[in-house]
Amino acid sequence: MIKPCNSIITGTGAALPDQVITNRDLEEMVETNNEWIVSRTGIRERRKLEAGLSNADLSERAAREALSRAGVDPAELDMILVATVTPDHHTPSTSCILQARLEAFKAGAMDISAGCTGFIYALSVAHQFIYSGAYRKVLVVGVEILTRFTDWEDRSTCVLFGDGAGAVVVEAATEESRGIIDYTLKSDGRGARLLYVPAGGSALPASHETVSNRMHYLVMNGNEIFKFAVKVVENTLFELLQKVNGKPEELDMIILHQANLRIIDHIRKHLRLPPEKFPVNIDRLGNTSSATIPIAMHEEIMAGRLKEGDLVAMVAFGAGLTWGGVLMRW
Ligand code: COA
């Protein structure tokens, strides 16, 4: 039995930079090749935000589209949540910059940092605000400008990441048969150094030395993250399904974080489910971290593949380590 839901996504939006970086472009920059990148990751190209624009610019575009599709005036928003690890500044939050641009002056605003699981965390927080009766309209943005934190001399990371933003408007629902059913949020900080930016924070402030040692860029242990991801994605899916006594085949759509096509394929084959149930954008966008799931959701809606009444699971994992999922009836 699915319990009554009371928070639904009423509008989605996405924003992508115009500049495309292909695998062939990367061949000119580091010792790599198209065949390696496609066979090991599924990525063919990614987007890069042009100089002069920032996280808030992409967030604003995605947010305005989601608000317009939801038919919600920014002035009605109670809260703005921006999930990102690549904010405009350490402080203030990008959500505050976005709040001013949208003139959403009734809304509180905060950023949520949970690695690539950021959107799942933020959506769960939005749901709780609504479920508790505190708020009725919450804007959630998942956005990353990872190309600004990528070491373009490190072939083990620079081929993986891209820039993008996705946004959703979450509202208190009048219908009880639709909306967020449940969520699960997890972390294991013992893996903090498997994916991190060594310098630029209070542990190791930026200095000439840290910059010349390229310590303000992302460092990753790809193999360990891969093993962790395969394990937690499937566990999270089963944990979500348990909450409704459901089986994998009852899911109409499974939107997984887009970190590596091999991870998505592995899960799909193990669960013996058809590819149509697993949206993919990593081939075109690379890993856009907190933005992969809201962008995929928006793409599926625009293509008419995600329909009212569908049972949808979303699962992500990332730096922290963090992982989690949301189950909803669309
Ligand atoms: N081009 C060509 N060769 C590359 C390369 C590149 N861009 N990057 C690494 N290699 C080489 C390595 O140096 C290594 O060479 P060696 O065998 O001579 O030492 C070889 O390819 C294999 O490297 P390995 O790291 O074992 O590859 P892999 O199959 O594990 O794939 C990742 C690497 C990063 C694609 C994979 O581990 C992954 O996707 N991990 C998860 C990453 C992730 O999800 N991060 C974000 C979390 S949200």
Short mmCIF file of N, CA and C and ligand atoms in Angstrom, two decimals, residues 31-33 36-37 40-41 116 155-156 159-161 195 220 222-223 225-226 257 259-260 262-263 287 317-319, ligand 1:
data_model
loop_
_atom_site.label_atom_id
_atom_site.label_comp_id
_atom_site.label_asym_id
_atom_site.label_seq_id
_atom_site.Cartn_x
_atom_site.Cartn_y
_atom_site.Cartn_z
N GLU A 31 46.67 12.94 -22.90
CA GLU A 31 46.96 11.65 -23.52
C GLU A 31 45.74 10.74 -23.34
N THR A 32 44.78 10.87 -24.24
CA THR A 32 43.58 10.03 -24.17
C THR A 32 43.06 9.80 -25.57
N ASN A 33 42.01 9.02 -25.69
CA ASN A 33 41.40 8.83 -27.02
C ASN A 33 39.92 8.53 -26.88
N TRP A 36 38.80 5.01 -25.69
CA TRP A 36 38.94 4.74 -24.25
C TRP A 36 37.78 5.40 -23.50
N ILE A 37 37.53 6.65 -23.80
CA ILE A 37 36.51 7.38 -23.04
C ILE A 37 35.13 6.75 -23.24
N ARG A 40 35.01 3.11 -21.59
CA ARG A 40 35.11 3.07 -20.13
C ARG A 40 34.05 3.89 -19.41
N THR A 41 33.46 4.87 -20.11
CA THR A 41 32.53 5.78 -19.41
C THR A 41 31.19 5.98 -20.12
N CYS A 116 27.54 14.51 -5.49
CA CYS A 116 26.62 14.24 -6.60
C CYS A 116 25.24 13.79 -6.11
N ARG A 155 44.14 13.40 -17.02
CA ARG A 155 43.24 12.65 -17.91
C ARG A 155 42.28 11.74 -17.15
N SER A 156 42.63 11.40 -15.88
CA SER A 156 41.74 10.48 -15.15
C SER A 156 40.47 11.17 -14.67
N VAL A 159 38.12 13.99 -18.37
CA VAL A 159 37.23 13.46 -19.41
C VAL A 159 35.81 13.22 -18.89
N LEU A 160 35.66 13.28 -17.57
CA LEU A 160 34.40 12.80 -16.96
C LEU A 160 33.32 13.86 -16.76
N PHE A 161 33.73 15.10 -16.45
CA PHE A 161 32.76 16.05 -15.91
C PHE A 161 32.28 17.10 -16.92
N LEU A 195 37.17 11.45 -3.16
CA LEU A 195 36.81 12.45 -4.18
C LEU A 195 36.74 13.79 -3.47
N MET A 220 40.42 12.34 -7.54
CA MET A 220 39.48 11.22 -7.38
C MET A 220 40.16 9.86 -7.46
N GLY A 222 39.02 6.80 -8.79
CA GLY A 222 37.91 6.32 -9.63
C GLY A 222 37.51 4.89 -9.37
N ASN A 223 38.50 4.01 -9.16
CA ASN A 223 38.17 2.59 -8.97
C ASN A 223 37.34 2.36 -7.71
N ILE A 225 35.50 4.56 -6.10
CA ILE A 225 34.16 5.17 -6.24
C ILE A 225 33.27 4.25 -7.08
N PHE A 226 33.84 3.65 -8.11
CA PHE A 226 33.08 2.76 -8.98
C PHE A 226 32.51 1.59 -8.17
N HIS A 257 21.93 8.52 -11.08
CA HIS A 257 23.00 9.51 -11.27
C HIS A 257 23.88 9.06 -12.44
N ALA A 259 27.16 8.92 -13.71
CA ALA A 259 28.60 9.04 -13.46
C ALA A 259 29.39 8.18 -14.42
N ASN A 260 28.78 7.07 -14.84
CA ASN A 260 29.45 6.17 -15.77
C ASN A 260 28.37 5.25 -16.36
N ARG A 262 28.65 2.47 -17.58
CA ARG A 262 28.84 1.08 -17.16
C ARG A 262 28.13 0.79 -15.85
N ILE A 263 28.04 1.78 -14.97
CA ILE A 263 27.33 1.59 -13.70
C ILE A 263 25.84 1.41 -13.99
N ASN A 287 29.36 13.77 -16.59
CA ASN A 287 28.84 13.76 -15.22
C ASN A 287 28.64 15.21 -14.76
N PHE A 317 24.77 8.97 -5.94
CA PHE A 317 25.90 8.70 -5.04
C PHE A 317 26.99 9.68 -5.38
N GLY A 318 27.88 9.93 -4.43
CA GLY A 318 28.96 10.86 -4.77
C GLY A 318 29.87 11.18 -3.61
N ALA A 319 30.57 12.30 -3.77
CA ALA A 319 31.58 12.72 -2.80
C ALA A 319 30.95 12.83 -1.42
N1 COA B 1 42.40 8.04 -21.31
C1 COA B 1 43.17 6.96 -21.52
N2 COA B 1 43.61 6.17 -20.52
C2 COA B 1 43.24 6.50 -19.27
C3 COA B 1 42.44 7.61 -18.99
C4 COA B 1 42.02 8.40 -20.08
N3 COA B 1 41.24 9.48 -19.92
N4 COA B 1 42.24 7.67 -17.66
C5 COA B 1 42.89 6.63 -17.11
N5 COA B 1 43.50 5.93 -18.09
C6 COA B 1 44.32 4.73 -17.96
C7 COA B 1 44.89 4.56 -16.58
O1 COA B 1 46.09 5.30 -16.44
C8 COA B 1 45.13 3.07 -16.53
O2 COA B 1 46.31 2.79 -17.21
P1 COA B 1 47.32 1.66 -16.67
O3 COA B 1 46.53 0.39 -16.68
O4 COA B 1 48.44 1.72 -17.64
O5 COA B 1 47.69 2.10 -15.29
C9 COA B 1 43.97 2.50 -17.34
O6 COA B 1 43.49 3.59 -18.14
C10 COA B 1 42.85 1.96 -16.49
O7 COA B 1 42.53 2.93 -15.51
P2 COA B 1 41.39 2.69 -14.47
O8 COA B 1 41.32 3.85 -13.54
O9 COA B 1 41.55 1.32 -13.85
O10 COA B 1 40.11 2.67 -15.42
P3 COA B 1 38.66 2.30 -15.07
O11 COA B 1 38.15 1.27 -16.00
O12 COA B 1 38.44 2.09 -13.60
O13 COA B 1 37.88 3.65 -15.44
C11 COA B 1 36.90 5.57 -14.42
C12 COA B 1 38.20 4.83 -14.75
C13 COA B 1 37.25 6.86 -13.73
C14 COA B 1 36.18 5.86 -15.72
C15 COA B 1 36.03 4.66 -13.53
O14 COA B 1 36.79 4.17 -12.45
C16 COA B 1 34.84 5.39 -12.97
O15 COA B 1 33.94 5.79 -13.69
N6 COA B 1 34.78 5.53 -11.64
C17 COA B 1 33.69 6.22 -11.00
C18 COA B 1 33.95 7.69 -11.09
C19 COA B 1 32.82 8.49 -10.60
O16 COA B 1 31.70 8.06 -10.66
N7 COA B 1 33.11 9.67 -10.11
C20 COA B 1 32.14 10.61 -9.69
C21 COA B 1 31.41 10.13 -8.53
S1 COA B 1 29.90 10.88 -8.51
#
